[in-house]
Structure formats: structure tokens, C-alpha cells
mmCIF file of C-alpha atoms in Angstrom:
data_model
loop_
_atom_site.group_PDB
_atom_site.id
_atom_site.type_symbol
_atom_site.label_atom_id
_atom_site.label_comp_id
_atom_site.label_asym_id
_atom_site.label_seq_id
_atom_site.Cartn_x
_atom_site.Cartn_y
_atom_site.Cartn_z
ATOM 1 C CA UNK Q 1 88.918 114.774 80.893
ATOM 2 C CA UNK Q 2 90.177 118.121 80.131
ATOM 3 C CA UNK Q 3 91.336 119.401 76.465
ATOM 4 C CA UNK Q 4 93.384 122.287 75.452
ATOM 5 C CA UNK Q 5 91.717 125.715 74.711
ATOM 6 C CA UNK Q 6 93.042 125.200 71.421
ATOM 7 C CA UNK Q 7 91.337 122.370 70.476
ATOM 8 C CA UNK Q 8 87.697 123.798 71.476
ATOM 9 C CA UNK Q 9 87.934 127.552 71.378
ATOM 10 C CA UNK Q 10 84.673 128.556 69.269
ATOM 11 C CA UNK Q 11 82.050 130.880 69.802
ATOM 12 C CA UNK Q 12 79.481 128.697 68.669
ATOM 13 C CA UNK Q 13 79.495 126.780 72.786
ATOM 14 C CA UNK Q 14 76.179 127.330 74.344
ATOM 15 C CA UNK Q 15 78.235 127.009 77.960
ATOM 16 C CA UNK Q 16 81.671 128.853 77.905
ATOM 17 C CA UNK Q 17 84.656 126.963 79.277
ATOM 18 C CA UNK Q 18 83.283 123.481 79.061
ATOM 19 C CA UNK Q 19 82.623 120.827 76.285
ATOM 20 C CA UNK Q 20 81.739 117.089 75.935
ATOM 21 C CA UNK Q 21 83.457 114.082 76.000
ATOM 22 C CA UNK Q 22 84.235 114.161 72.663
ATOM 23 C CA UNK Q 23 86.058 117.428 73.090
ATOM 24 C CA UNK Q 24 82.390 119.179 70.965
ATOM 25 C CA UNK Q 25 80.495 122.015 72.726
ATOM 26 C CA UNK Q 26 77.664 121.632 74.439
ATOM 27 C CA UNK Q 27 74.247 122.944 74.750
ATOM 28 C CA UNK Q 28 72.904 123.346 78.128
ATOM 29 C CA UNK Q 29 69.621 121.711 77.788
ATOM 30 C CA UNK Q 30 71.405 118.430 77.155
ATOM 31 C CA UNK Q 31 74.502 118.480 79.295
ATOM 32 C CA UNK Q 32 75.401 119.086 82.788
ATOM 33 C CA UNK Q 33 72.855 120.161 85.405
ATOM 34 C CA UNK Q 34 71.069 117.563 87.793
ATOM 35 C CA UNK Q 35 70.874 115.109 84.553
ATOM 36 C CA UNK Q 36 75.019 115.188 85.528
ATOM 37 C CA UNK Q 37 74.707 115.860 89.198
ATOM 38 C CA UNK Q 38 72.297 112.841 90.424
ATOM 39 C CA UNK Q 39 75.365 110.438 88.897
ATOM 40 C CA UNK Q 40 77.587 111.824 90.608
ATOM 41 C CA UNK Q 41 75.853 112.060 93.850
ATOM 42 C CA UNK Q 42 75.348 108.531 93.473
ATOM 43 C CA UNK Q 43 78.884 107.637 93.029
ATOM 44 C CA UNK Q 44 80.089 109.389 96.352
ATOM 45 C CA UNK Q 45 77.492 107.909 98.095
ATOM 46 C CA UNK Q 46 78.792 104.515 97.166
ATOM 47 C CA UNK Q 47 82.512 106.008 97.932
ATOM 48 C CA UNK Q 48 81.570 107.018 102.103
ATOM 49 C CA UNK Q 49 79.687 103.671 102.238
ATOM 50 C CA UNK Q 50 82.464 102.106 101.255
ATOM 51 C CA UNK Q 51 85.668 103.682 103.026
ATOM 52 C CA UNK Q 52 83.160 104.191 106.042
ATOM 53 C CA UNK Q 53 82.333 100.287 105.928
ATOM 54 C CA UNK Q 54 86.226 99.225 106.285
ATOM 55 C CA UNK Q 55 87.310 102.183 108.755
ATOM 56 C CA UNK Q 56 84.669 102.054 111.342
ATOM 57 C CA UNK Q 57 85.252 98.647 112.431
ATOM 58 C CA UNK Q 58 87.911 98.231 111.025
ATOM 59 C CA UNK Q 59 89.822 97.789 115.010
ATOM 60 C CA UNK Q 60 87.306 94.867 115.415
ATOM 61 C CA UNK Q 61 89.223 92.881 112.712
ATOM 62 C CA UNK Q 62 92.623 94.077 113.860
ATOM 63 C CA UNK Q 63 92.470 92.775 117.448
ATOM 64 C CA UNK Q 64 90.084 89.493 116.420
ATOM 65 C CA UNK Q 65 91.237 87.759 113.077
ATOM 66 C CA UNK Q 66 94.316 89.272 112.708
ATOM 67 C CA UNK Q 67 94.951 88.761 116.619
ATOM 68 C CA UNK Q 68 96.522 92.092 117.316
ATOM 69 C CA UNK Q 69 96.504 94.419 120.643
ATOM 70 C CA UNK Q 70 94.029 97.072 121.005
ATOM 71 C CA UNK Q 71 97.298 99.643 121.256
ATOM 72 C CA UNK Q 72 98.966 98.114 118.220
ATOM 73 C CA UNK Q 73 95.472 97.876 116.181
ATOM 74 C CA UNK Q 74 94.719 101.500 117.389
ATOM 75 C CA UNK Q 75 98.419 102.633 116.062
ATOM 76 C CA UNK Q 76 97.525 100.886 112.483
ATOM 77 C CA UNK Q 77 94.364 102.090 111.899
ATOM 78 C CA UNK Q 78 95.701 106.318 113.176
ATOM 79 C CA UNK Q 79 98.797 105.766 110.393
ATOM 80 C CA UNK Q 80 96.411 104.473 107.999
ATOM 81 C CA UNK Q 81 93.521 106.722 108.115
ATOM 82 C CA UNK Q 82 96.477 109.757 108.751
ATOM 83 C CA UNK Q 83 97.679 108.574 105.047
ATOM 84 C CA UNK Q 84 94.263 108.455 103.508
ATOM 85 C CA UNK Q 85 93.566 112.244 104.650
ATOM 86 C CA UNK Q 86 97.188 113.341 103.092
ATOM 87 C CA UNK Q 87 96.849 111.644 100.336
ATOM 88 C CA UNK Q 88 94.092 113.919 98.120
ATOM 89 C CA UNK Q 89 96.735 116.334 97.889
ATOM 90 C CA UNK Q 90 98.400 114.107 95.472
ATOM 91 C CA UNK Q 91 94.806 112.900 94.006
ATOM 92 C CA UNK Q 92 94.296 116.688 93.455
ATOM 93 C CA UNK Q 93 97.960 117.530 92.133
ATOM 94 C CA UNK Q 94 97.753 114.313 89.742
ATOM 95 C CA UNK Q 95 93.989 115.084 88.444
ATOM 96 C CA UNK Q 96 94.784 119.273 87.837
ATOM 97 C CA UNK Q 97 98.211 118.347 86.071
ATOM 98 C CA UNK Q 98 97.888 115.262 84.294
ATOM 99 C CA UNK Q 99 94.770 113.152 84.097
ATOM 100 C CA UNK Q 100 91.640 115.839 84.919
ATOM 101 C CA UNK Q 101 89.031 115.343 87.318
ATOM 102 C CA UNK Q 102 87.179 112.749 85.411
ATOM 103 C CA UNK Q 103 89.898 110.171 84.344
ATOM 104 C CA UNK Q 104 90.891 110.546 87.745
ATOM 105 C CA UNK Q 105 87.537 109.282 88.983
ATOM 106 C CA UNK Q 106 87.485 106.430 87.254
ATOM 107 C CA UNK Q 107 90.936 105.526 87.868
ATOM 108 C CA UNK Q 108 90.495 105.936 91.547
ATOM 109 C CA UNK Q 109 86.953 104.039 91.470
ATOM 110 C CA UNK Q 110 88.931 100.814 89.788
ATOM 111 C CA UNK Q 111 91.694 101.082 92.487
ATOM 112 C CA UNK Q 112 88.823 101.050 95.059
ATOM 113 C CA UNK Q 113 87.341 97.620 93.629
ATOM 114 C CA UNK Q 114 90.712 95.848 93.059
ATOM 115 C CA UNK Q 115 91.413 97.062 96.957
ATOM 116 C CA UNK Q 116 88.629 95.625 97.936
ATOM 117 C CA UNK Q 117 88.804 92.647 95.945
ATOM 118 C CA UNK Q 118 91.785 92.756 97.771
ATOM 119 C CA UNK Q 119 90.423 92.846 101.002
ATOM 120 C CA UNK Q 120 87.797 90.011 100.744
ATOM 121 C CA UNK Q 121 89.866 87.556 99.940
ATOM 122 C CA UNK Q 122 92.340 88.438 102.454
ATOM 123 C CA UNK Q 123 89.152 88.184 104.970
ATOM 124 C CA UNK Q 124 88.510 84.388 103.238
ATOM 125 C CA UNK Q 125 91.449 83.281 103.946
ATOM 126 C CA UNK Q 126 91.892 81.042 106.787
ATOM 127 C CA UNK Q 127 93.251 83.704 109.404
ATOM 128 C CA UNK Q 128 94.476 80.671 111.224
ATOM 129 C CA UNK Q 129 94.827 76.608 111.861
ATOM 130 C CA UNK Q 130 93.016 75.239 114.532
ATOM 131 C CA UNK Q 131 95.693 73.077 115.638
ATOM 132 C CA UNK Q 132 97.848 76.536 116.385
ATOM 133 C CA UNK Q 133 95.316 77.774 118.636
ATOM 134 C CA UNK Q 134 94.099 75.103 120.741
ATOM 135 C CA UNK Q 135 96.115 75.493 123.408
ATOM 136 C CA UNK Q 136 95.843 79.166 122.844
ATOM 137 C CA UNK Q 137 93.698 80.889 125.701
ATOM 138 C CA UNK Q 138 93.191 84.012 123.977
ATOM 139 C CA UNK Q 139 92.481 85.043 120.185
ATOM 140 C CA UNK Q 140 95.641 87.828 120.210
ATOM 141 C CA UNK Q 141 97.661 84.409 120.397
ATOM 142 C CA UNK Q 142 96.720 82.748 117.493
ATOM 143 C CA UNK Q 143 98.521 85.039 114.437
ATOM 144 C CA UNK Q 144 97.392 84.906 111.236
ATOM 145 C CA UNK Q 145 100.880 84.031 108.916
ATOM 146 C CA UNK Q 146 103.098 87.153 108.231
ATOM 147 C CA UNK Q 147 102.246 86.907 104.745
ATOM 148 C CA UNK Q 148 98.971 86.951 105.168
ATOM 149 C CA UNK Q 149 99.373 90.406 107.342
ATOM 150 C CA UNK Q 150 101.480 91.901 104.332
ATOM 151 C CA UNK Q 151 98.730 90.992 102.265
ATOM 152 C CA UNK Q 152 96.300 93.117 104.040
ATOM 153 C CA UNK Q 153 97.856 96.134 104.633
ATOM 154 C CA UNK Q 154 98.984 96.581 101.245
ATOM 155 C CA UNK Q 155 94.986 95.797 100.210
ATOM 156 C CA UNK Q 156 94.216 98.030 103.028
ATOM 157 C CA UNK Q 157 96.471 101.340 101.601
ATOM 158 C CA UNK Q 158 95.331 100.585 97.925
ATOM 159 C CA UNK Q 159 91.938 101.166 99.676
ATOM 160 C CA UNK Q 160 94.021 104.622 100.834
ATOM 161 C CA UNK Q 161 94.983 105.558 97.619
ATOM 162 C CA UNK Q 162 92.099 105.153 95.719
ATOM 163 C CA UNK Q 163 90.331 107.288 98.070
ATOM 164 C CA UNK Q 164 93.175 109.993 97.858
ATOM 165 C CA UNK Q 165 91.985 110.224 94.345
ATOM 166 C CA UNK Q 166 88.536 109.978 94.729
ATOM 167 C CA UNK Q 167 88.081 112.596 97.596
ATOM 168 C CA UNK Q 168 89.085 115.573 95.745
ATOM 169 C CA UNK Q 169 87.920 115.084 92.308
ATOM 170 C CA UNK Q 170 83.931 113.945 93.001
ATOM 171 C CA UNK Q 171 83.000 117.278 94.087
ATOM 172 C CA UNK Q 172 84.631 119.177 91.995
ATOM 173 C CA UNK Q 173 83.266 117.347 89.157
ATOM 174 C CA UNK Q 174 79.879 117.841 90.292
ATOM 175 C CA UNK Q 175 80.661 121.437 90.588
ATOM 176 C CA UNK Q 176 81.335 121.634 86.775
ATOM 177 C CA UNK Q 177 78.332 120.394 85.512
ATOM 178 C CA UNK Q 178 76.630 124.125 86.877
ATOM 179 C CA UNK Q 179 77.680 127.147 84.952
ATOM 180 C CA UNK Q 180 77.420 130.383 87.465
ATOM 181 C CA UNK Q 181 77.108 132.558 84.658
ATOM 182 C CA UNK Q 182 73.429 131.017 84.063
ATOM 183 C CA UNK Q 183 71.205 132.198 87.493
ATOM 184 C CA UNK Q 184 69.048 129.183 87.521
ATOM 185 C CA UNK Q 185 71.859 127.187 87.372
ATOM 186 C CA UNK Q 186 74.031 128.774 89.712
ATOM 187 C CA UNK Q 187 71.131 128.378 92.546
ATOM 188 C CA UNK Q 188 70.901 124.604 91.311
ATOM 189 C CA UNK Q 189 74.661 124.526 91.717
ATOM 190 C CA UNK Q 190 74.195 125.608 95.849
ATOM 191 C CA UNK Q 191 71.411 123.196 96.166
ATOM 192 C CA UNK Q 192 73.805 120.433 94.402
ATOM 193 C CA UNK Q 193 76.278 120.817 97.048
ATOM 194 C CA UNK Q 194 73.370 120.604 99.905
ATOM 195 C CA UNK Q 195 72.753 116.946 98.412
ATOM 196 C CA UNK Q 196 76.299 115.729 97.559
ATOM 197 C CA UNK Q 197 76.409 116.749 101.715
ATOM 198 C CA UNK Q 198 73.164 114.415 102.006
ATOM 199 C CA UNK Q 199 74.234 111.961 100.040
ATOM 200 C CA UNK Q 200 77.748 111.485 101.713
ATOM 201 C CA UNK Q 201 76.418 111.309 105.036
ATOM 202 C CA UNK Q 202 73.115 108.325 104.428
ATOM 203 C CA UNK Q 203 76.241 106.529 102.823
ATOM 204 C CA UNK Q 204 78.057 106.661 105.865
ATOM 205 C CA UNK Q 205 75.452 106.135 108.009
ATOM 206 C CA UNK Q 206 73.929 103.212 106.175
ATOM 207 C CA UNK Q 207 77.311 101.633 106.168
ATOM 208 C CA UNK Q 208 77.261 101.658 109.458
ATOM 209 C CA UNK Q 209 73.890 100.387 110.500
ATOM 210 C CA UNK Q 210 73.923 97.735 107.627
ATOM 211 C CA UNK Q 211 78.341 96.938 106.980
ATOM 212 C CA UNK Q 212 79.083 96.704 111.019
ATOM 213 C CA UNK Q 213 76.309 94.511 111.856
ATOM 214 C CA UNK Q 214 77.369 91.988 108.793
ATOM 215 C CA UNK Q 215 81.157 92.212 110.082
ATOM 216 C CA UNK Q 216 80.012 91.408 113.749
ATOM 217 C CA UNK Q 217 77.376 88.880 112.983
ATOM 218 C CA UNK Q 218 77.796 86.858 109.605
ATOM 219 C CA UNK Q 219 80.890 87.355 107.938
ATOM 220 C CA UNK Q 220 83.853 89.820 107.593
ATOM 221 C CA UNK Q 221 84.325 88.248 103.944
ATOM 222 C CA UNK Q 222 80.651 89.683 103.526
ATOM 223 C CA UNK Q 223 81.364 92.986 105.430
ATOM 224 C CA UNK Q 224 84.238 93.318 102.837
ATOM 225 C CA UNK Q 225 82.705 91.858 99.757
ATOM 226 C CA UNK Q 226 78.871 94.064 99.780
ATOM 227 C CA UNK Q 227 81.593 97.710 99.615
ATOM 228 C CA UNK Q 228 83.037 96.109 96.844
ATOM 229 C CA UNK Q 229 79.891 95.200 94.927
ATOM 230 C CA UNK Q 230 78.816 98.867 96.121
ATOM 231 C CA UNK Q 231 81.819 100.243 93.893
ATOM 232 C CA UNK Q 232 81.584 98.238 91.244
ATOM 233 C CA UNK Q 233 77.599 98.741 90.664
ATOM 234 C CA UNK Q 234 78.440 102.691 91.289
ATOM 235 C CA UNK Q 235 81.427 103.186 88.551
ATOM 236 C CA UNK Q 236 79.348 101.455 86.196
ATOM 237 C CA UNK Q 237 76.126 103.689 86.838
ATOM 238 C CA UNK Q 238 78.998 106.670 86.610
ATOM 239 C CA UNK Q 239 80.043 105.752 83.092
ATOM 240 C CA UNK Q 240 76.357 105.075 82.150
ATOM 241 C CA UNK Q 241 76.540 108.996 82.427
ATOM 242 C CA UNK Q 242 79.287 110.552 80.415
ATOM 243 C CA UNK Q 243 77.376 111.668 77.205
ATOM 244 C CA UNK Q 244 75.944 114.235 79.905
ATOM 245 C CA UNK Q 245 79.062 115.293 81.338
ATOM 246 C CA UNK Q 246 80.427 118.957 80.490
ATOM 247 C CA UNK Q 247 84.583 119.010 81.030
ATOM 248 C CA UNK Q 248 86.299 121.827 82.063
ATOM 249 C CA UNK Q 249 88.846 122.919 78.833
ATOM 250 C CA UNK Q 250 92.206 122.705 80.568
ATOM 251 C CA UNK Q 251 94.159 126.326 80.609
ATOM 252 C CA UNK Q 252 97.679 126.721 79.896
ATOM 253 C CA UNK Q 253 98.273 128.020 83.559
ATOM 254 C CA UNK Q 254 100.055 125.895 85.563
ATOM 255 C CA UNK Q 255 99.086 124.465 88.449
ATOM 256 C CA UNK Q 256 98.801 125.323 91.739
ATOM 257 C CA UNK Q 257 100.597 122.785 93.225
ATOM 258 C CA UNK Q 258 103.584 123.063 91.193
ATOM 259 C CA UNK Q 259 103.513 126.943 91.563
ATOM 260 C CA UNK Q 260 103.840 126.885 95.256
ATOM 261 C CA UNK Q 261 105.917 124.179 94.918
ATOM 262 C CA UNK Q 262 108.485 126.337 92.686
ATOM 263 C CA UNK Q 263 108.372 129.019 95.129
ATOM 264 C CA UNK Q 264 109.409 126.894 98.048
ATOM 265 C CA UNK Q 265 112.081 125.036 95.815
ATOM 266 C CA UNK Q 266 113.282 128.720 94.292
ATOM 267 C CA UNK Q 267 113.510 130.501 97.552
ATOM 268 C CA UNK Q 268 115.786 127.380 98.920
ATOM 269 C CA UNK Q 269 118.291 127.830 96.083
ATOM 270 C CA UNK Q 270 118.638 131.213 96.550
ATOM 271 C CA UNK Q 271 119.014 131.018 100.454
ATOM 272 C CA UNK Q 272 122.178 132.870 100.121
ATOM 273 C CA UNK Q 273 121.699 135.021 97.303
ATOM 274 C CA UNK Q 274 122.099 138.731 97.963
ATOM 275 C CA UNK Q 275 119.635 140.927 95.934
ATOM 276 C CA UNK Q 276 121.151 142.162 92.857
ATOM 277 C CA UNK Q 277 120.817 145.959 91.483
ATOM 278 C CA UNK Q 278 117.877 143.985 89.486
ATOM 279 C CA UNK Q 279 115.813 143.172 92.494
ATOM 280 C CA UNK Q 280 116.368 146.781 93.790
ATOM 281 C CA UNK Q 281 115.292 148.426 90.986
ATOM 282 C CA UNK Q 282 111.906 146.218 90.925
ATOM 283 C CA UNK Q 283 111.830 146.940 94.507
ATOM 284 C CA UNK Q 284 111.811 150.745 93.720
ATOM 285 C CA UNK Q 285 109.193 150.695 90.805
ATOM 286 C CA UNK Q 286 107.029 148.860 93.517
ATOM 287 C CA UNK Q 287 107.294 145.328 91.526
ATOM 288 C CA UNK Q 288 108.028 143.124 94.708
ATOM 289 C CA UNK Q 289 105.565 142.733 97.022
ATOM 290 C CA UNK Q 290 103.571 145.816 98.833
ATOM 291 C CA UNK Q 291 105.138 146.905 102.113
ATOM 292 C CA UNK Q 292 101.903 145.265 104.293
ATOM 293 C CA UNK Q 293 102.891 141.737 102.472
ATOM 294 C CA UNK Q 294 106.473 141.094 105.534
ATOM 295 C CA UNK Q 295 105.838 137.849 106.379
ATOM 296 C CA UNK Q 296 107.433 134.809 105.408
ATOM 297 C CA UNK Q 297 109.983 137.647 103.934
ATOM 298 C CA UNK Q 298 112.499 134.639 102.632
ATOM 299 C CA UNK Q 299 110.114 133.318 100.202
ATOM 300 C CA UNK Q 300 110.768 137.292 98.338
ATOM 301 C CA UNK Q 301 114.005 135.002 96.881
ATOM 302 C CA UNK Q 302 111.946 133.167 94.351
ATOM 303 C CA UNK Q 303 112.002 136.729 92.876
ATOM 304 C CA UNK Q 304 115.925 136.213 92.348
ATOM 305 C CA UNK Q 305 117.738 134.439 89.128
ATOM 306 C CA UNK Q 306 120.863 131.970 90.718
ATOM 307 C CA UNK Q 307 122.844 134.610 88.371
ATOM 308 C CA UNK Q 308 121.416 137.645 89.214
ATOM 309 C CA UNK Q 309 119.405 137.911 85.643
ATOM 310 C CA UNK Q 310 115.664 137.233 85.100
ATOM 311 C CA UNK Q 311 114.741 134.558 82.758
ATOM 312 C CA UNK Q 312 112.007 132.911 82.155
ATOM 313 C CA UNK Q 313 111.437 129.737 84.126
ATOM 314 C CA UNK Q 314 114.239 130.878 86.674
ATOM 315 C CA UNK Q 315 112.286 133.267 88.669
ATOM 316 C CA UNK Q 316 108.681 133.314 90.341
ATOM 317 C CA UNK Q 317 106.184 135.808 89.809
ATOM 318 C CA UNK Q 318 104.657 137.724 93.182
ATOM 319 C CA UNK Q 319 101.277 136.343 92.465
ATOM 320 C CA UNK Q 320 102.746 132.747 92.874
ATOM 321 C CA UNK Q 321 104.825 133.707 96.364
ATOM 322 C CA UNK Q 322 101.770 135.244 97.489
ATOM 323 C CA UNK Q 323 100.022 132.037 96.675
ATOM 324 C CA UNK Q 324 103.324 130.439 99.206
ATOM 325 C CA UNK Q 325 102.426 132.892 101.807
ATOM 326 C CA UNK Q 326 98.558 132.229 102.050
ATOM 327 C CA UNK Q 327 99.658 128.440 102.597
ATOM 328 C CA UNK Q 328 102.098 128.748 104.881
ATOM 329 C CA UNK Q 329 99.779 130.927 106.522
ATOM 330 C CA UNK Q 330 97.306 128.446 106.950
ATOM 331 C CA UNK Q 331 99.632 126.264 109.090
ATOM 332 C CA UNK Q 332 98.483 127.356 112.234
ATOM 333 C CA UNK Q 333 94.806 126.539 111.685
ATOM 334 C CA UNK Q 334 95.937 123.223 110.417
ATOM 335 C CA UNK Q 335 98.009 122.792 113.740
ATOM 336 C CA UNK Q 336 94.929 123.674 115.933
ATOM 337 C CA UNK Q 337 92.876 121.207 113.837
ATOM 338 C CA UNK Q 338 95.436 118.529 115.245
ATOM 339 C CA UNK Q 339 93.641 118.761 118.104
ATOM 340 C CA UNK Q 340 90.303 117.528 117.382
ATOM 341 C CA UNK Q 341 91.594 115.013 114.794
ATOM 342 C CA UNK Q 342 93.149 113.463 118.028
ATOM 343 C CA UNK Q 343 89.604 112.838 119.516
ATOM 344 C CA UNK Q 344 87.795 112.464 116.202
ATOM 345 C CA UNK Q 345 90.483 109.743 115.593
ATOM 346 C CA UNK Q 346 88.744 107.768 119.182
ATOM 347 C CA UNK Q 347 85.227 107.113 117.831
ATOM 348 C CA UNK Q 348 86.842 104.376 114.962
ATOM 349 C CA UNK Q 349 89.260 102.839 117.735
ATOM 350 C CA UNK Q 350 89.077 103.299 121.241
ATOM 351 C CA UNK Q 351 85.551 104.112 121.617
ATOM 352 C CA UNK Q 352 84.082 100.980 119.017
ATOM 353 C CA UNK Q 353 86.528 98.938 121.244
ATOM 354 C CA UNK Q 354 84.480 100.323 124.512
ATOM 355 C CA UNK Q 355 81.236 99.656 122.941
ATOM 356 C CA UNK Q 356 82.151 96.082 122.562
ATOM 357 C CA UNK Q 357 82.127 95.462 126.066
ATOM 358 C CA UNK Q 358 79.002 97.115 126.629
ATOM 359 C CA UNK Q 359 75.325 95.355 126.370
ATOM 360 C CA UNK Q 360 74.233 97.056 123.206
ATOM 361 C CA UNK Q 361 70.714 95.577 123.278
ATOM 362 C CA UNK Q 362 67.615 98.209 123.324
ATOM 363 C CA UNK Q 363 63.977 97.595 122.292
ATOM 364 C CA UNK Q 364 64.986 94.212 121.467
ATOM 365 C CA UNK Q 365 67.908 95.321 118.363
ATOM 366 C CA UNK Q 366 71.167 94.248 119.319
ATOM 367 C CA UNK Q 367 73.014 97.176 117.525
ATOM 368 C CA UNK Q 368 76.633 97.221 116.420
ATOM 369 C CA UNK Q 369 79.139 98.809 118.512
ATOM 370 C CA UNK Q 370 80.734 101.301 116.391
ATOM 371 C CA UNK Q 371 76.432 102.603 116.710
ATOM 372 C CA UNK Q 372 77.005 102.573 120.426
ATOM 373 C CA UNK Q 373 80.634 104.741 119.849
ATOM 374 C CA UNK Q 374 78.832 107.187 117.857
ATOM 375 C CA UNK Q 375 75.640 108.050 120.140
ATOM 376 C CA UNK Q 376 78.193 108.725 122.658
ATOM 377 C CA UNK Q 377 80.199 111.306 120.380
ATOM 378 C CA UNK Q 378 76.539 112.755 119.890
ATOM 379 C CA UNK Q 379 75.780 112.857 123.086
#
């Protein structure tokens, strides 16, 4: 929930930058802090359990109810989870230009329980007749109905979008309830981010001790239904906290997103453009970028007007093709990072289906298989 400086600009805030939501400052011994922090801890928490509780087992009820092959489950479950990880970058564009970081959450949170929703009763469902599969010899041939499929997948990438919008926003929330100017709270605001890291991971962990064993043993209706429950209980205990929230007041810069985006889009038009006796003269006042700055030298035509004039709007600034530059220069680490996604992306498909096979009992606890897929990946 951002507002316009406008709208709050006083002198009279105790916290610069920030107010309530009710767009009035705020005073710092009632607002923000770890009264702000623990609620939002708590809500990611209930986020990893969740996402973690349908993705790492989720090839289990790929190749058993739904009676797909352990290559075509595997496929499913890389373009799905690929999507999920793509997708904060339009959580993050959305939240920054439109609905701010805390809308967002709340928005995303809802989409989570309707996908789960979703989910369980898709799980419910009678994934097939008995009179279709008794001559079957196999459970990859007894299909659930197409419809039924359809049904899940789109359940399953509402799942994906809600956490797109999620992901990106929950952290940076937390991070605006500390103001850095203030020196206790600025070392409270580097211990916050040591327990939203805490947090996050006993979520994950917990789903999958508790959420796996459920799916294998009782009921995947139950494996989908506790995440949703989760979800629900944690966007309620979120809203129980917004008279303590402090929200960032929204600037008139634009954001980054659709700066880069306009440099990309601005250098295209003017692929062909020759540099007009404008250009040059910026060029020779030292305007356009410094001579160290000669990479990604095509992205110096966002600097040109289609007619050769500057107007406002038309042309990019060098701050923003700078901006254009840094990203494109992080392509390469992004490329490398391909690498280990590839074997990161095992543990959830391959491996849990490897630990399956396996006898998974030890000191008398029989323990789920995605368990088994992860002390090997420690190991």
C-alpha cells in the first residue's frame, strides 16, 4: 500500500519515507520493528510450507493418481516449477507499479488458497473407475479423465502465480518495517533477515517431514488440504497486523522494470537511426556515456529521438541505459546458474522417484522418500 509523496509529505513523521495504513505518519515506538516483522515471518513460513508441500512430491502424484510416466511427470513438474521461478519478475513489476508490496501480498496469499482449494478437490475426485482398471496391470494405465487433468494443471499454475507474487514482495515488506537511519533498528533490520532465512527453511523442512508422509500414507486430499488451511490461518494472522505496518510513500520515479524496458524497446526503434548533429554535440560535452562504459554500444540509441529531436518521453536518459547494461550484463551468471538448476531440479523428480524404490525404514520410522532424496543431496 503505497501513497503519493503528496499526500503525506510533513515534517511532523517520526520515520521519514513511510506512513500507516491510513496514509498518517507514524511514530516508531508503535509501528514497524519486530511488532511488524514476527507477522511477516510468520506468513512466509506458511508460504515455503506450502509451495514446498505440493512441489516435493509432487512426481509421486503425477506418475500414481494421475497415471503418468516418470519422463512425462518429470517434464511437468521442470515447466512448472521453471514458470514459478520467472514469474516474480512480474509479481515484482505489478507490486512496484501498480498495487505496492502489501496489496500484492494479500492478493497473492488469496490466489494461493483458491489454488489450493483448487487442488484438494481435484485430489477428491475419483482419479478413476474401478471398472477401467481392472484389467489394467499397471497404475500408468488407468487415466484419470482429460478434464480432470485440465483441472489440475490450471489449479497447479494458479498455485504458480500466486507464488510469483508472493516471492518478491514478503521480504521486501519485512525490510520496510526497519528504518536504517535509526542504528538500533538498522542492526534489528540484519537480524530480521537472519530469521525470515530461519523461518523459510523450518517451513520447508516441516513440510516435508509432516506434508510427504500424509501424501504417501493417508491421503493426498489431506496432503493438499493441511497447505491450504496453512494459508488461510497465515493471511488472516497477516491482516491481524496492519495497524503496525509502516508503507513505503510511493515516488514519482518510474520503475525499474519499465525503465529498462524503454531502453530495450527505444534502442530497437532506432536500430537504423544514424546519430544526428544532436547526439554529437552531447557526445562532445561528455553527456553520453564515459568512454570505459563500450559494451552493449547499441543500447547508446535510446539516447536518439525517431526525428532526430529530444523530447520528453522519446528519449532515455544514460542512467536508465546504464541500468540496461548492468542487466544484460548479468546474463552470463544467469547462464552458468543453468547449470546447477539442472541438478537442483533432480532432488523434486528423479531422485524422490529413486527413493521410492528404496527401503526407507531406520530406527523403526519409515520416512518419506523425498527425506531419503534430500540426505543424499546432503551427503
Amino acid at each position: 500500500m503505497a501513497v503519493d509523496a503528496s499526500e503525506a509529505a510533513t515534517p511532523l513523521l517520526d520515520v521519514d519515507g513511510v506512513v500507516d495504513y491510513k496514509h498518517r505518519p507514524v511514530t516508531r515506538s508503535k509501528s514497524g520493528g519486530w511488532r511488524s516483522a514476527v507477522f511477516i515471518i510468520g506468513v512466509e513460513m506458511a508460504e515455503r510450507f506450502a509451495y514446498y508441500g505440493i512441489s516435493s512430491n509432487l512426481i509421486s502424484y503425477l506418475t500414481g493418481p494421475l497415471g503418468q510416466s516418470t519422463a512425462t511427470a518429470a517434464e511437468n513438474i521442470n515447466a512448472w516449477s521453471g514458470t514459478a521461478s520467472l514469474l516474480p519478475l512480474l509479481g515484482a513489476f505489478i507490486a512496484d507499479s501498480f498495487l505496492g508490496r502489501y496489496r500484492m501480498i494479500i492478493i497473492a496469499s488469496a490466489l494461493y488458497i483458491v489454488g489450493l482449494l483448487l487442488l484438494t478437490l481435484s485430489a477428491v475426485l475419483p482419479s478413476f473407475s474401478s471398472s477401467d482398471c481392472q484389467s489394467a496391470t499397471i497404475v500408468s494405465q488407468c487415466s484419470p479423465p482429460h478434464l480432470q487433468v485440465v483441472f489440475f494443471f490450471f489449479s497447479l499454475y494458479l498455485v504458480a502465480f500466486a507464488q510469483g507474487g508472493h516471492k518478491p514482495c514478503v521480504q521486501a515488506f519485512g525490510a520496510d518495517q526497519f528504518d536504517t537511519q535509526d542504528p538500533q533498528e538498522c542492526k534489528a533490520k540484519s537480524s530480521f533477515f537472519n530469521w525470515w532465512y530461519f523461518g523459510m527453511c523450518f517451513g520447508t523442512c516441516s513440510s516435508l517431514w509432516i506434508l510427504n508422509y500424509i501424501q504417501d500414507n493417508l491421503s493426498w486430499g489431506f496432503g493438499f488440504g493441511i497447505p491450504c488451511m496453512i494459508m488461510a490461518f497465515a493471511l488472516i494472522i497477516f491482516l491481524l497486523g496492519t495497524t503496525t505496518y509502516r508503507f513505503s510513500i510511493k515516488s514519482d520515479e518510474q520503475s525499474a522494470f519499465a525503465r529498462i524496458g524503454r531502453v530495450f524497446v527505444r534502442a530497437a526503434r532506432n536500430w537504423r537511426t544514424a546519430p544526428s548533429a544532436m547526439a554529437i554535440e552531447e557526445e562532445s560535452h561528455g553527456i553520453l556515456p564515459h568512454p570505459g562504459s563500450d559494451q552493449f554500444m547499441f543500447l547508446n540509441k535510446a539516447l536518439l529521438a525517431p526525428d532526430g529531436s529530444k523530447e520528453d518521453g522519446k528519449v532515455c536518459s544514460i542512467n536508465e541505459i546504464e541500468e540496461a547494461k548492468a542487466v544484460l550484463r548479468l546474463f552470463p551468471i544467469w547462464i552458468t546458474c543453468l547449470v546447477y538448476a539442472i541438478v537442483f531440479a533432480q532432488s523434486s523428480t528423479l531422485f524422490t522417484k529413486q527413493g521410492v524404490t528404496m527401503d526407507r525404514s531406520a530406527i523403526l520410522v519409515h520416512r518419506p522418500s523425498i527425506v531419503v532424496a534430500a540426505e543424499f543431496i546432503r551427503m
